[in-house]
Coordinates of C-alpha atoms and ligand atoms in Angstrom, one line a residue:
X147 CA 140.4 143.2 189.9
X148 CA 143.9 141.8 191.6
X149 CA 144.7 138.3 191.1
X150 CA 148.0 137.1 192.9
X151 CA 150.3 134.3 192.1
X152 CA 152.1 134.1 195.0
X153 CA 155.4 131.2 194.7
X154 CA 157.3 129.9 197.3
X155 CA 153.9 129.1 199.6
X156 CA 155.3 126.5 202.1
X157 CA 157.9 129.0 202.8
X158 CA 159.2 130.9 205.7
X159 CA 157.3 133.8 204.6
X160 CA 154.1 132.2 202.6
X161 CA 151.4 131.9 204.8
X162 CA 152.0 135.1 207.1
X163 CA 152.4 137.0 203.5
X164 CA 149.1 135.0 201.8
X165 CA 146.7 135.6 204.9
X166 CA 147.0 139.4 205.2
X167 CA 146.6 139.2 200.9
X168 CA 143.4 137.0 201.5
X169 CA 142.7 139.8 203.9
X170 CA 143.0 142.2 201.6
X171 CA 141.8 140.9 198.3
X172 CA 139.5 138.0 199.1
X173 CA 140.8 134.2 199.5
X174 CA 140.1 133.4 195.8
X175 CA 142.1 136.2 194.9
X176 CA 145.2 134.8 195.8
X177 CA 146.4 131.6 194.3
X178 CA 148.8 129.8 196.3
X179 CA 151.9 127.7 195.2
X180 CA 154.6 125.7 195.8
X181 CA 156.9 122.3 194.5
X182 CA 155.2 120.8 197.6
X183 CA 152.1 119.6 198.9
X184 CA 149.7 122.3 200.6
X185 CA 149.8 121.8 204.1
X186 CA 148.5 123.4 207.1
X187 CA 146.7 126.6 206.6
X188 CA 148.0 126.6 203.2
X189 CA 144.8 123.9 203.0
X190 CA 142.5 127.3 203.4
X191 CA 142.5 128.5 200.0
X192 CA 143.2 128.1 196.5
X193 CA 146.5 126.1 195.7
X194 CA 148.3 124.5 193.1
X195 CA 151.5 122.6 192.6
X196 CA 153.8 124.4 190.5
X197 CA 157.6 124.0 190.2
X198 CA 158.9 127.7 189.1
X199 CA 161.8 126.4 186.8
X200 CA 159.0 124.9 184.5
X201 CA 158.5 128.3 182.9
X202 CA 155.4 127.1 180.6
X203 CA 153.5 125.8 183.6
X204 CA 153.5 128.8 185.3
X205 CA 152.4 130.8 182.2
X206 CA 149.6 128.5 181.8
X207 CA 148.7 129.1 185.4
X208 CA 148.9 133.1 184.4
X209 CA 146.2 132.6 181.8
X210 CA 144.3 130.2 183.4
X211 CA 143.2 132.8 186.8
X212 CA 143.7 135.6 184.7
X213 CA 146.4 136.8 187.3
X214 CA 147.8 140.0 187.4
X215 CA 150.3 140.6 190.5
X216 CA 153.5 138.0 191.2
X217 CA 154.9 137.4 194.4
X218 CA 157.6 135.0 193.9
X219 CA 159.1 133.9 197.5
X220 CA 160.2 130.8 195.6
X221 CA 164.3 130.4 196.7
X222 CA 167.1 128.5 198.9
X223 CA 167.9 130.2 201.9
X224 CA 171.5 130.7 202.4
X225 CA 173.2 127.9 204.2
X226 CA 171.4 125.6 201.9
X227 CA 172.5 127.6 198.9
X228 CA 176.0 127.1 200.1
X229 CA 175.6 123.4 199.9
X230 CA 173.7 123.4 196.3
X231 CA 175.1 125.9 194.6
X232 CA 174.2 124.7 191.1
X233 CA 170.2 124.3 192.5
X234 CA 170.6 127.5 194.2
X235 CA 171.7 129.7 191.0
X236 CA 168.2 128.0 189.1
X237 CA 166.0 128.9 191.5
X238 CA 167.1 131.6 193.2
X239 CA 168.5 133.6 189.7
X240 CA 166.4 131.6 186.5
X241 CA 163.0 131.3 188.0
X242 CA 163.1 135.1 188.4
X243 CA 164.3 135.4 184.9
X244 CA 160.7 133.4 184.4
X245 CA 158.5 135.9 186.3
X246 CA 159.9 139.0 185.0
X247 CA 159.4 137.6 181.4
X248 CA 156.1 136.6 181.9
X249 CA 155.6 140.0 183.8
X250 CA 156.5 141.9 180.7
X251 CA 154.8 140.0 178.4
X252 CA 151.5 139.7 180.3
X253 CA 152.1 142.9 181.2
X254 CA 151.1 142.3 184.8
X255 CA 150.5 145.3 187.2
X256 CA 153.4 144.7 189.4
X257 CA 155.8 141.8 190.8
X258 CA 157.1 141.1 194.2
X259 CA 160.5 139.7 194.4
X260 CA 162.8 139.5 198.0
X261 CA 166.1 140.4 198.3
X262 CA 168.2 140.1 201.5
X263 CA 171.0 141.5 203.5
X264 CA 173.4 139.4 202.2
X265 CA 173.8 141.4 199.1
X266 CA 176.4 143.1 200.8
X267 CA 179.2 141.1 202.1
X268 CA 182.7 142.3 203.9
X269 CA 183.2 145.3 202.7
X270 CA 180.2 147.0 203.2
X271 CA 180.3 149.3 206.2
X272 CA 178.8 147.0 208.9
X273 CA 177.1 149.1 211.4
X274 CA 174.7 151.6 209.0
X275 CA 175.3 149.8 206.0
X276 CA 173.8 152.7 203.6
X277 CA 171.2 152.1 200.8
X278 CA 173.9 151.9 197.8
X279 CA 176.6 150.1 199.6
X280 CA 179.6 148.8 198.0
X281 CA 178.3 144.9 197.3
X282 CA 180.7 142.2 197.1
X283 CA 179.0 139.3 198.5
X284 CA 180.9 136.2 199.3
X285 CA 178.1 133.7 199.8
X286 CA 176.1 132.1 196.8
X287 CA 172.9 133.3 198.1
X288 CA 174.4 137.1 198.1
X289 CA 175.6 136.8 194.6
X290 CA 171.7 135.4 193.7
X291 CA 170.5 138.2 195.3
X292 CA 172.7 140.5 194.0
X293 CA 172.4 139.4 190.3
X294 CA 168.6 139.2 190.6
X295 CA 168.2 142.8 191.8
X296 CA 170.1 144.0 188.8
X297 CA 167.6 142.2 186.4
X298 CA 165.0 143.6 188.7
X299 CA 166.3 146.8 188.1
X300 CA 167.1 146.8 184.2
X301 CA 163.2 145.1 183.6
X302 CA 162.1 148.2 185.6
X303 CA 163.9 151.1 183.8
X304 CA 163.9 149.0 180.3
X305 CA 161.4 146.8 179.8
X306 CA 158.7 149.1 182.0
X307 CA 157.9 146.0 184.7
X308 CA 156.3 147.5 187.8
X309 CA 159.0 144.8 190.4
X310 CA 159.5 145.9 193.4
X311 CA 161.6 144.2 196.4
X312 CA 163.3 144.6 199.6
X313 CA 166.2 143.5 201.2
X314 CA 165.0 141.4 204.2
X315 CA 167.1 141.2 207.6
X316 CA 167.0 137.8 209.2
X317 CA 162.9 137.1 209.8
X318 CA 161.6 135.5 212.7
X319 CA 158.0 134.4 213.2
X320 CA 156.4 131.0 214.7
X321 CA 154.4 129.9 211.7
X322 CA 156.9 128.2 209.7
X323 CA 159.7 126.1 211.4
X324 CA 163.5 126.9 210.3
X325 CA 164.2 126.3 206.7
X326 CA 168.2 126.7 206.1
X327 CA 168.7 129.8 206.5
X328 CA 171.7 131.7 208.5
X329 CA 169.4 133.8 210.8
X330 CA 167.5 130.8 211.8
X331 CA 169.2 130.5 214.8
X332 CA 166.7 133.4 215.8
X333 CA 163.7 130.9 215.6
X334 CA 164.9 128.2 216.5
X335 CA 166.0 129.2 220.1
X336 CA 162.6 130.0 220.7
X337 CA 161.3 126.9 219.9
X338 CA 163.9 125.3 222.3
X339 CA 162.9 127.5 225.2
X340 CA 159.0 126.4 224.9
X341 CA 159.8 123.2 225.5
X342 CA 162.1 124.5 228.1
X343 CA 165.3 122.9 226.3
X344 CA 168.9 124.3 226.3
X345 CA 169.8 125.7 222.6
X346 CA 173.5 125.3 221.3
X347 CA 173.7 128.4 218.6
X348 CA 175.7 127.7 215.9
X349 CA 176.8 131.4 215.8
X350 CA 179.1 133.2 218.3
X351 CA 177.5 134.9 221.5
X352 CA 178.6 138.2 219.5
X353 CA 177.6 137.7 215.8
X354 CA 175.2 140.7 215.3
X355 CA 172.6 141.0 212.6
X356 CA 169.7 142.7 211.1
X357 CA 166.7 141.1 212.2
X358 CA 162.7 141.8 212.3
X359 CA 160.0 140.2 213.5
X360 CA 157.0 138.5 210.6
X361 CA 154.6 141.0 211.4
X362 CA 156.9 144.1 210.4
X363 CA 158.3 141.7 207.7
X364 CA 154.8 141.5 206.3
X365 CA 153.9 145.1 206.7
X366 CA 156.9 146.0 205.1
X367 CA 156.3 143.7 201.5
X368 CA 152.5 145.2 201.6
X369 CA 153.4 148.9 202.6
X370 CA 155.8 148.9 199.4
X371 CA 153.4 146.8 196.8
X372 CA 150.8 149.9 197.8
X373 CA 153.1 152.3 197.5
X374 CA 152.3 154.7 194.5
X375 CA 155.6 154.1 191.8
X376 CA 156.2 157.4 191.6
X377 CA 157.2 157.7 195.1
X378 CA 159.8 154.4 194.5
X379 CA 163.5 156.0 193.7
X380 CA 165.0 152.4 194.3
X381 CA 164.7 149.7 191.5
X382 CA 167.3 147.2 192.6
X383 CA 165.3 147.1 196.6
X384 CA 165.3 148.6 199.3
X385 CA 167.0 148.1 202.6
X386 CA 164.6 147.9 205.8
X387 CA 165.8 147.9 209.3
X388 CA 164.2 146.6 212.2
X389 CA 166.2 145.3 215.2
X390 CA 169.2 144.1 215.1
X391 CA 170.8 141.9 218.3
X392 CA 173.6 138.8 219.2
X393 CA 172.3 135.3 220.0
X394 CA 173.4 136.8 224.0
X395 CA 171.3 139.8 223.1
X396 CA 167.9 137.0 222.1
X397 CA 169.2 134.5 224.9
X398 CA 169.1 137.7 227.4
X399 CA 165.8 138.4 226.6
X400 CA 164.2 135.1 226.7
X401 CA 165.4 135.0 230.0
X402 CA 162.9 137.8 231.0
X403 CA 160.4 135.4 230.7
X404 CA 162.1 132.2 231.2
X405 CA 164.5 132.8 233.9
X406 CA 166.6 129.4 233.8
X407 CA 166.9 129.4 229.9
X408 CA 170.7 128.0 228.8
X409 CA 172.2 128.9 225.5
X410 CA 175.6 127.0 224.1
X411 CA 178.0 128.2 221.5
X412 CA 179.4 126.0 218.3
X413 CA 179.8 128.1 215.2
X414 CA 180.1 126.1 212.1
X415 CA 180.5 127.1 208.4
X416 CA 177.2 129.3 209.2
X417 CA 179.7 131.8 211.1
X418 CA 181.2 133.0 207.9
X419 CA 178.2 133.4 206.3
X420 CA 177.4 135.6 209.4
X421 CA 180.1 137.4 209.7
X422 CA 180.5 138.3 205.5
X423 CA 176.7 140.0 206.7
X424 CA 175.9 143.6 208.3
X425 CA 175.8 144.4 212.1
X426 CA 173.1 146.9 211.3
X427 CA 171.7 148.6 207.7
X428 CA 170.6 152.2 207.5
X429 CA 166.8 151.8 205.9
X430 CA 166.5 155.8 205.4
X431 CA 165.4 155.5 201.4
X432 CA 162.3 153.5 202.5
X433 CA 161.4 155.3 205.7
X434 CA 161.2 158.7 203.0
X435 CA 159.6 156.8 200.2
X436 CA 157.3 155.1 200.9
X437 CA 157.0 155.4 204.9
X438 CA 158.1 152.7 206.4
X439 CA 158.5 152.1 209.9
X440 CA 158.8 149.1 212.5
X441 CA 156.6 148.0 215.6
X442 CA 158.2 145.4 217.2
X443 CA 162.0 145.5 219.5
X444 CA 163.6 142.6 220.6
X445 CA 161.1 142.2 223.9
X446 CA 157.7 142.9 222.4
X447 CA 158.9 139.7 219.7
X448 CA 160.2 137.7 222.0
X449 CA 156.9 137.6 224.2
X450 CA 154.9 136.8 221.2
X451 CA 157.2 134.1 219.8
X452 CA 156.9 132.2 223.4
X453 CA 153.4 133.4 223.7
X454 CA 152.2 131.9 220.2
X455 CA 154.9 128.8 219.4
X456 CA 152.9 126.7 222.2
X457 CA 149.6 127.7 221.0
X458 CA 150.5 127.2 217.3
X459 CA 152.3 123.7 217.4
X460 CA 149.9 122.0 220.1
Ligands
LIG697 N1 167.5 135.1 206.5 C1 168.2 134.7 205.3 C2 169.1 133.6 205.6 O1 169.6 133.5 206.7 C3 168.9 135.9 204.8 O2 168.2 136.6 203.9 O3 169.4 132.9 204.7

């Protein structure tokens, strides 16, 4: 039977990630955590505090519900990795260190971990940045990323851990509010035009980036944890495209639907991050392997981000 320890609950992904695993599994099946409270929908299901630094806690917690799959979303986003870079390099590098260990000595059936498009920084090719890219990241939150895929990669080929991961574009969905990341931009703008406020983007009109909407993020993480392993060529993790658009491009398409919406421009420090990021990745290893595909363009998201943020944050 599949027990889940999912980390990182209160996160951007938790909830939209945990709901579709209760789906699958049954609500007792999956055991929800995070350093804060539970709040929310997060109130629906089995939860317990855990902070994933404390390495023995979260062992305990393995024997304790007998679990036998990790998802471990625990981590700083990037512009708030930029400002705690010591905090960042714990969480987003050490507490993996703990779930791989405990993975191999458990020997659980297989791990979750997320990686991200900043893995690749400047001198990537921007616009179809390919699978094995040359990675030179020049934000903290890249080198994390970068480090921790490696690990993932040796525990898979050494130490015969069953991790699998993928390197998210910016995600936008209107569950959780923004949370420090460089992409955020993307949700909060939404958020603005519900209440039909002007946004001032702290990216340039022209910064393009990977995006994809929650639902294709979440189809993505459970498309690859069924995938059979044998079909899995990529150990480090796997690039997935979805859209990919400016803050004119969003701005643009809110206006379908909200004609008089106004967007500012004031880049700050976020715009290097940005800019260190690709335009567009090429997601061709996942789309053979294991099948994946997106649903939603730019339109189809923004008509369910205004459609659902009302209805969701009444
Ligand atoms: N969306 C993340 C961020 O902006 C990148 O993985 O931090």
């Amino acid at each position: 039977m599949t027990k889940i320890l999912f980390t990182g609950a209160a996160g951007q992904l938790g909830i939209e990630i945990i709901n579709k695993l209760r789906e699958i599994h049954g609500t007792d099946s999956v055991i929800a955590t995070d350093i804060r409270d539970a709040e929310g929908d997060l109130k629906n299901g089995p939860f317990e505090k855990l902070d994933v630094l404390d390495e023995a806690s979260m062992r305990e917690m393995v024997e304790k519900y007998e679990i036998t799959q990790i998802y471990h979303l625990a981590a700083l986003l990037s512009a708030k990795a930029e400002k705690n870079i010591e905090l960042a390099r714990k969480l987003n590098v050490g507490s993996l260190h703990n779930v791989l260990n405990i993975a191999k000595d458990y020997k659980l059936d297989r791990v979750f971990w997320p990686s991200s498009i900043a893995v690749f920084g400047p001198d990537a090719k921007t616009d179809g940045t390919p699978q094995n890219s040359q990675c030179n990241p020049t934000t903290v939150y890249g080198i994390n990323k970068l480090t921790g895929e490696q690990y993932c990669a040796y525990y898979s080929r050494t130490l015969g851990v069953d991790v699998r991961s993928v390197r998210y574009p910016g995600l936008i969905g209107y569950k959780t509010l923004p949370g420090g990341g460089t992409t955020d931009y993307a949700v909060d703008i939404y958020h603005k035009a519900v209440k039909g406020e002007s946004f001032e983007c702290f990216l340039d009109k022209d910064s393009r980036l990977p995006m994809m909407y929650m639902d294709d993020a979440v189809k993505a993480t459970i498309d690859l944890m069924n995938a059979d392993s044998s079909k899995l060529s990529v150990r480090t993790s796997y690039n997935v495209a979805a859209i990919s658009f400016t803050p004119e491009e969003i701005a643009n398409s809110i206006r379908k639907f909200i004609p008089d919406f106004k967007i500012t421009y004031k880049p700050d420090y976020r715009q290097d991050i940005a800019n260190s990021w690709p335009d567009r990745i090429d997601d061709s290893a996942a789309r053979n392997d294991w099948g994946w595909q997106h649903d939603f363009d730019l339109d189809a998201m923004t008509k369910d981000m205004l459609e659902n943020i009302g209805k969701y944050w009444k």
